[in-house]
Amino acid sequence: MNDQEFTNSVKIELANILNYWTKNSIDHQYGGFVGRIDHYNKVVEKSSKGIILNSRILWTFSSASNHYKNDNYLTEVNRAYNYLRDYFQDDTNGGVFWEANHLGEPLHKRKQTYAQAFTIYALSEYYKYSKNEEALSWAFELFEILEAKTKDITLGGYIEAFDKDWAPINDMRLSDKDLNAPKTMNTHLHILEAYTTLFEVNNNPKVRDALKGLIDLFLEKFVSENGHFKLFFSKDWKNLSQEASFGHDIETAWLLIHAARVLNDTNYIKKTEALSIKIADTFLKEALDKDFGVLNAINLQTNEIDYDKHWWPQAEAVVGLLYVWQITSVEKYLTTAKQIWNFICNKIIDDTKGEWFFRVNREGIPYPDENKIGPWKCPYHNSRTCIEIIKQLHLYTETITPKSNASLKIN
């Protein structure tokens, strides 16, 4: 795949993703968006509706509107915002609920820190597009709740989850697949991206300080010497797992750089760029299969590898490698990003029914028991990847020097 083919393929796929969601995700019967569509593109009737899916839908259509600089997705954006505001907002205790039933009635009222972060992320991106002051006010209110209710003032970081009234709970897991740990890298990562976008739109010093604190945690607590990020922690920062997630590694690498750039802090930019190169080099050595699909995870103690290839690590890998290519001008990062994109086109995109398969096995065969739309299957990773690819490629050609050996040319 040459440079122009790469660019054109990404632009077409972004349009395809957005088209799928406008045509398939709207819940015309109960309002908002459907809670689940199966592998075969059939709506699973009366499925519950999760805050992660719904906040990511708002983020996606808002981000697409900002990218295209038009109102083509105004209906979807407004529908997503109104549904979040009307059905997920907890007017009694603050924050957002975890899950509602198909009618929009609260089903699980627990307060997951991860969910509050994604709502801030979505509202901030929506504000960029709409300039809706109500949305910005709500985003900042959620920021203040996270700082007041979830932040560990003594030991640093943010606690994973709480009961509906912000009381402590024993089971803090984000999903059944996770360890029950009070602090996780994943949740901190999504607080980081949420605060990054919130700072972009309000330039508040409290948000700036909190964002700097998060970058410090990644530089001091989460990163390990072996070029991975540690995932699960006790409250006092003892590492509870030997697993490394390849997708989280490379996603974190570029999100840290983006946060440092939004802060416009030279010291953080230098540190995060240096770290991202280390992470990317480990990623190239360990994370790729022979077909350039991104493997899911590895147990660093036993070296056991999860060979499944989920949709979202493929997406984040392309962006992460492009960021490092932009920093270094080393061609291998661009070449590998293209090879992963080629794998996405051949094995992850469903050319028949649309959208991306949730995951495929090592032979590239999709799992038919996974969703096309579901509590975790959303348009955020793949649409964001397409937007970021286009943005980063244009950014690089705009700043290229005559002496650079980079090959990319974009019309």
CSV table of C-alpha atoms in Angstrom, one decimal, residues 217-230 233 275 278-279:
chain,number,residue,atom,x,y,z
A,217,LEU,CA,1.7,9.0,37.4
A,218,PHE,CA,2.3,7.4,34.0
A,219,LEU,CA,5.9,8.4,34.0
A,220,GLU,CA,6.5,7.3,37.6
A,221,LYS,CA,4.0,4.6,38.6
A,222,PHE,CA,2.6,2.9,35.5
A,223,VAL,CA,5.6,2.5,33.1
A,224,SER,CA,7.9,-0.5,33.7
A,225,GLU,CA,11.5,-1.0,32.6
A,226,ASN,CA,10.5,-3.6,30.0
A,227,GLY,CA,8.7,-1.1,27.8
A,228,HIS,CA,5.2,-1.9,28.9
A,229,PHE,CA,2.7,-0.3,31.3
A,230,LYS,CA,1.6,-2.1,34.4
A,233,PHE,CA,-2.5,-1.9,41.5
A,275,LEU,CA,8.9,7.2,26.4
A,278,LYS,CA,10.7,3.1,23.9
A,279,ILE,CA,7.2,1.7,24.1
